[in-house]
Amino acid sequence: MMKLRPLALTVAACASLTALVGCSSSSAPSDDTSAASSAPETSAAAAGGDFCTAYADAGGTLATPSNFQVGLPADETISDLSGRVAVMDAVTPPSEIESAWQSARGLYAEGVEIAEAVPDKSSPVLDSRIFAIVKELSGPTGDIRDYLDATC
């Protein structure tokens, strides 16, 4: 009987430990997940969370403020740049990036106008100004991406 008791005790201890680990692991991730997800939200809220939330809700990503591909058909250029303008129009940028935001938005809008002037929308946009716009975007979009990366 003595030999069965340690075995039974070991089985019971393992079962209890398994149940305890199962319980703690099932509740721990949800606790860790909520703690992990609330911590970034807290820091984002303190550093411009309203902007970051509005930007994400509008469909903005880190790639939104970037250069765009030239040589695409006009209809693709219009679609791409119009989407970027719509995101930028949907939110109010913080003062730290307001100037860069307005510059990038204006350049995207100008790109849309140039693409809309192409008679055959399946033809590429080859206006020399479109190439200049891409070069001009590097400054303001870099500033915006740096802000988004650091704050959002």
PDB file of C-alpha atoms in Angstrom:
ATOM      1  CA  MET A   1       0.000   0.000   0.000  1.00  0.00           C
ATOM      2  CA  MET A   2       2.896   2.306   0.703  1.00  0.00           C
ATOM      3  CA  LYS A   3       4.122   1.977  -2.859  1.00  0.00           C
ATOM      4  CA  LEU A   4       0.760   2.920  -4.284  1.00  0.00           C
ATOM      5  CA  ARG A   5       0.472   5.994  -2.157  1.00  0.00           C
ATOM      6  CA  PRO A   6       3.513   7.768  -3.582  1.00  0.00           C
ATOM      7  CA  LEU A   7       2.392   6.812  -7.078  1.00  0.00           C
ATOM      8  CA  ALA A   8      -1.152   8.027  -6.413  1.00  0.00           C
ATOM      9  CA  LEU A   9       0.242  11.131  -4.765  1.00  0.00           C
ATOM     10  CA  THR A  10       2.524  11.761  -7.751  1.00  0.00           C
ATOM     11  CA  VAL A  11      -0.373  11.316 -10.205  1.00  0.00           C
ATOM     12  CA  ALA A  12      -2.571  13.638  -8.169  1.00  0.00           C
ATOM     13  CA  ALA A  13       0.215  16.207  -7.924  1.00  0.00           C
ATOM     14  CA  CYS A  14       0.812  16.063 -11.676  1.00  0.00           C
ATOM     15  CA  ALA A  15      -2.892  16.396 -12.377  1.00  0.00           C
ATOM     16  CA  SER A  16      -3.123  19.366 -10.034  1.00  0.00           C
ATOM     17  CA  LEU A  17      -0.040  20.944 -11.550  1.00  0.00           C
ATOM     18  CA  THR A  18      -1.412  20.398 -15.062  1.00  0.00           C
ATOM     19  CA  ALA A  19      -4.727  21.980 -14.093  1.00  0.00           C
ATOM     20  CA  LEU A  20      -2.937  24.840 -12.403  1.00  0.00           C
ATOM     21  CA  VAL A  21      -0.648  25.430 -15.388  1.00  0.00           C
ATOM     22  CA  GLY A  22      -3.613  25.138 -17.741  1.00  0.00           C
ATOM     23  CA  CYS A  23      -5.540  27.692 -15.741  1.00  0.00           C
ATOM     24  CA  SER A  24      -2.675  30.073 -15.348  1.00  0.00           C
ATOM     25  CA  SER A  25      -1.574  29.820 -18.957  1.00  0.00           C
ATOM     26  CA  SER A  26      -5.077  30.390 -20.259  1.00  0.00           C
ATOM     27  CA  SER A  27      -5.527  33.466 -18.103  1.00  0.00           C
ATOM     28  CA  ALA A  28      -1.938  34.679 -18.319  1.00  0.00           C
ATOM     29  CA  PRO A  29      -1.945  35.382 -22.065  1.00  0.00           C
ATOM     30  CA  SER A  30      -5.148  37.341 -21.831  1.00  0.00           C
ATOM     31  CA  ASP A  31      -3.696  39.304 -18.924  1.00  0.00           C
ATOM     32  CA  ASP A  32      -0.367  39.716 -20.723  1.00  0.00           C
ATOM     33  CA  THR A  33      -2.107  40.547 -23.978  1.00  0.00           C
ATOM     34  CA  SER A  34      -4.290  43.196 -22.390  1.00  0.00           C
ATOM     35  CA  ALA A  35      -1.337  44.584 -20.480  1.00  0.00           C
ATOM     36  CA  ALA A  36       0.813  44.601 -23.595  1.00  0.00           C
ATOM     37  CA  SER A  37      -1.887  46.140 -25.757  1.00  0.00           C
ATOM     38  CA  SER A  38      -2.855  48.740 -23.174  1.00  0.00           C
ATOM     39  CA  ALA A  39       0.720  49.863 -22.559  1.00  0.00           C
ATOM     40  CA  PRO A  40       1.322  51.007 -26.164  1.00  0.00           C
ATOM     41  CA  GLU A  41      -2.104  52.628 -26.227  1.00  0.00           C
ATOM     42  CA  THR A  42      -1.259  54.548 -23.094  1.00  0.00           C
ATOM     43  CA  SER A  43       2.027  55.784 -24.517  1.00  0.00           C
ATOM     44  CA  ALA A  44       0.414  56.540 -27.882  1.00  0.00           C
ATOM     45  CA  ALA A  45      -2.363  58.456 -26.149  1.00  0.00           C
ATOM     46  CA  ALA A  46       0.184  60.488 -24.269  1.00  0.00           C
ATOM     47  CA  ALA A  47       2.168  61.188 -27.438  1.00  0.00           C
ATOM     48  CA  GLY A  48      -0.622  61.837 -29.907  1.00  0.00           C
ATOM     49  CA  GLY A  49      -2.911  58.831 -29.586  1.00  0.00           C
ATOM     50  CA  ASP A  50      -5.925  60.662 -30.989  1.00  0.00           C
ATOM     51  CA  PHE A  51      -3.981  61.382 -34.163  1.00  0.00           C
ATOM     52  CA  CYS A  52      -2.548  57.864 -34.334  1.00  0.00           C
ATOM     53  CA  THR A  53      -5.970  56.294 -33.857  1.00  0.00           C
ATOM     54  CA  ALA A  54      -7.628  58.580 -36.399  1.00  0.00           C
ATOM     55  CA  TYR A  55      -4.806  57.955 -38.868  1.00  0.00           C
ATOM     56  CA  ALA A  56      -5.108  54.185 -38.535  1.00  0.00           C
ATOM     57  CA  ASP A  57      -8.914  54.365 -38.715  1.00  0.00           C
ATOM     58  CA  ALA A  58      -8.627  56.362 -41.957  1.00  0.00           C
ATOM     59  CA  GLY A  59      -6.513  53.572 -43.444  1.00  0.00           C
ATOM     60  CA  GLY A  60      -3.133  55.209 -42.972  1.00  0.00           C
ATOM     61  CA  THR A  61      -0.041  53.074 -42.615  1.00  0.00           C
ATOM     62  CA  LEU A  62       3.661  53.742 -42.403  1.00  0.00           C
ATOM     63  CA  ALA A  63       3.738  53.301 -46.199  1.00  0.00           C
ATOM     64  CA  THR A  64       1.071  55.928 -46.902  1.00  0.00           C
ATOM     65  CA  PRO A  65       3.479  58.869 -46.722  1.00  0.00           C
ATOM     66  CA  SER A  66       6.052  57.633 -49.181  1.00  0.00           C
ATOM     67  CA  ASN A  67       7.173  58.050 -52.740  1.00  0.00           C
ATOM     68  CA  PHE A  68       5.020  56.435 -55.365  1.00  0.00           C
ATOM     69  CA  GLN A  69       5.852  54.397 -58.419  1.00  0.00           C
ATOM     70  CA  VAL A  70       6.116  56.352 -61.637  1.00  0.00           C
ATOM     71  CA  GLY A  71       5.400  54.947 -65.065  1.00  0.00           C
ATOM     72  CA  LEU A  72       2.170  53.271 -63.985  1.00  0.00           C
ATOM     73  CA  PRO A  73      -1.006  53.714 -66.010  1.00  0.00           C
ATOM     74  CA  ALA A  74      -2.780  56.963 -65.188  1.00  0.00           C
ATOM     75  CA  ASP A  75      -5.770  55.189 -63.631  1.00  0.00           C
ATOM     76  CA  GLU A  76      -3.494  53.333 -61.171  1.00  0.00           C
ATOM     77  CA  THR A  77      -1.640  56.534 -60.313  1.00  0.00           C
ATOM     78  CA  ILE A  78      -4.941  58.334 -59.726  1.00  0.00           C
ATOM     79  CA  SER A  79      -6.201  55.522 -57.498  1.00  0.00           C
ATOM     80  CA  ASP A  80      -2.982  55.318 -55.474  1.00  0.00           C
ATOM     81  CA  LEU A  81      -2.522  59.034 -54.919  1.00  0.00           C
ATOM     82  CA  SER A  82      -6.230  59.756 -54.373  1.00  0.00           C
ATOM     83  CA  GLY A  83      -6.218  57.157 -51.606  1.00  0.00           C
ATOM     84  CA  ARG A  84      -3.272  58.870 -49.940  1.00  0.00           C
ATOM     85  CA  VAL A  85      -4.942  62.288 -50.217  1.00  0.00           C
ATOM     86  CA  ALA A  86      -8.139  60.863 -48.709  1.00  0.00           C
ATOM     87  CA  VAL A  87      -6.237  59.506 -45.696  1.00  0.00           C
ATOM     88  CA  MET A  88      -4.445  62.807 -45.216  1.00  0.00           C
ATOM     89  CA  ASP A  89      -7.701  64.764 -45.503  1.00  0.00           C
ATOM     90  CA  ALA A  90      -9.394  62.504 -42.950  1.00  0.00           C
ATOM     91  CA  VAL A  91      -7.159  63.493 -40.033  1.00  0.00           C
ATOM     92  CA  THR A  92      -5.632  66.614 -38.578  1.00  0.00           C
ATOM     93  CA  PRO A  93      -1.875  66.227 -38.180  1.00  0.00           C
ATOM     94  CA  PRO A  94      -0.129  67.284 -34.991  1.00  0.00           C
ATOM     95  CA  SER A  95       1.809  70.529 -35.121  1.00  0.00           C
ATOM     96  CA  GLU A  96       5.133  68.661 -35.220  1.00  0.00           C
ATOM     97  CA  ILE A  97       4.418  67.401 -38.739  1.00  0.00           C
ATOM     98  CA  GLU A  98       1.774  69.818 -39.985  1.00  0.00           C
ATOM     99  CA  SER A  99       4.050  71.509 -42.518  1.00  0.00           C
ATOM    100  CA  ALA A 100       5.390  68.218 -43.884  1.00  0.00           C
ATOM    101  CA  TRP A 101       1.830  66.850 -43.952  1.00  0.00           C
ATOM    102  CA  GLN A 102       0.534  69.757 -46.019  1.00  0.00           C
ATOM    103  CA  SER A 103       3.518  69.574 -48.387  1.00  0.00           C
ATOM    104  CA  ALA A 104       3.093  65.853 -49.002  1.00  0.00           C
ATOM    105  CA  ARG A 105      -0.676  66.182 -49.379  1.00  0.00           C
ATOM    106  CA  GLY A 106      -0.241  68.980 -51.919  1.00  0.00           C
ATOM    107  CA  LEU A 107       2.290  66.982 -53.928  1.00  0.00           C
ATOM    108  CA  TYR A 108       0.014  63.926 -53.987  1.00  0.00           C
ATOM    109  CA  ALA A 109      -2.915  66.098 -55.116  1.00  0.00           C
ATOM    110  CA  GLU A 110      -0.753  67.621 -57.847  1.00  0.00           C
ATOM    111  CA  GLY A 111       0.172  64.103 -58.966  1.00  0.00           C
ATOM    112  CA  VAL A 112      -3.520  63.227 -59.216  1.00  0.00           C
ATOM    113  CA  GLU A 113      -4.146  66.308 -61.376  1.00  0.00           C
ATOM    114  CA  ILE A 114      -1.278  65.393 -63.693  1.00  0.00           C
ATOM    115  CA  ALA A 115      -2.516  61.800 -64.009  1.00  0.00           C
ATOM    116  CA  GLU A 116      -6.076  62.995 -64.658  1.00  0.00           C
ATOM    117  CA  ALA A 117      -4.776  65.081 -67.579  1.00  0.00           C
ATOM    118  CA  VAL A 118      -3.502  61.967 -69.378  1.00  0.00           C
ATOM    119  CA  PRO A 119      -6.045  61.371 -72.186  1.00  0.00           C
ATOM    120  CA  ASP A 120      -5.766  57.566 -72.188  1.00  0.00           C
ATOM    121  CA  LYS A 121      -5.975  56.444 -68.560  1.00  0.00           C
ATOM    122  CA  SER A 122      -4.343  53.114 -69.452  1.00  0.00           C
ATOM    123  CA  SER A 123      -1.228  54.985 -70.619  1.00  0.00           C
ATOM    124  CA  PRO A 124       1.584  55.735 -68.181  1.00  0.00           C
ATOM    125  CA  VAL A 125       1.997  59.138 -66.569  1.00  0.00           C
ATOM    126  CA  LEU A 126       5.200  60.446 -68.129  1.00  0.00           C
ATOM    127  CA  ASP A 127       4.943  64.171 -67.453  1.00  0.00           C
ATOM    128  CA  SER A 128       8.337  65.402 -66.238  1.00  0.00           C
ATOM    129  CA  ARG A 129       6.670  67.081 -63.248  1.00  0.00           C
ATOM    130  CA  ILE A 130       5.600  63.683 -61.876  1.00  0.00           C
ATOM    131  CA  PHE A 131       9.264  62.690 -61.596  1.00  0.00           C
ATOM    132  CA  ALA A 132      10.051  65.955 -59.814  1.00  0.00           C
ATOM    133  CA  ILE A 133       7.183  65.346 -57.383  1.00  0.00           C
ATOM    134  CA  VAL A 134       8.663  61.994 -56.397  1.00  0.00           C
ATOM    135  CA  LYS A 135      11.977  63.687 -55.574  1.00  0.00           C
ATOM    136  CA  GLU A 136      10.254  66.488 -53.647  1.00  0.00           C
ATOM    137  CA  LEU A 137       8.282  64.008 -51.553  1.00  0.00           C
ATOM    138  CA  SER A 138      11.342  62.488 -49.896  1.00  0.00           C
ATOM    139  CA  GLY A 139      11.731  65.311 -47.351  1.00  0.00           C
ATOM    140  CA  PRO A 140       8.183  65.709 -46.055  1.00  0.00           C
ATOM    141  CA  THR A 141       7.269  62.035 -46.241  1.00  0.00           C
ATOM    142  CA  GLY A 142      10.458  61.107 -44.402  1.00  0.00           C
ATOM    143  CA  ASP A 143       9.533  63.510 -41.599  1.00  0.00           C
ATOM    144  CA  ILE A 144       6.019  62.067 -41.414  1.00  0.00           C
ATOM    145  CA  ARG A 145       7.227  58.453 -41.384  1.00  0.00           C
ATOM    146  CA  ASP A 146       9.746  59.276 -38.644  1.00  0.00           C
ATOM    147  CA  TYR A 147       6.946  60.774 -36.556  1.00  0.00           C
ATOM    148  CA  LEU A 148       4.614  57.845 -37.186  1.00  0.00           C
ATOM    149  CA  ASP A 149       7.336  55.349 -36.397  1.00  0.00           C
ATOM    150  CA  ALA A 150       8.298  57.085 -33.154  1.00  0.00           C
ATOM    151  CA  THR A 151       4.814  58.007 -31.948  1.00  0.00           C
ATOM    152  CA  CYS A 152       2.280  55.576 -33.340  1.00  0.00           C
TER     153      CYS A 152
END
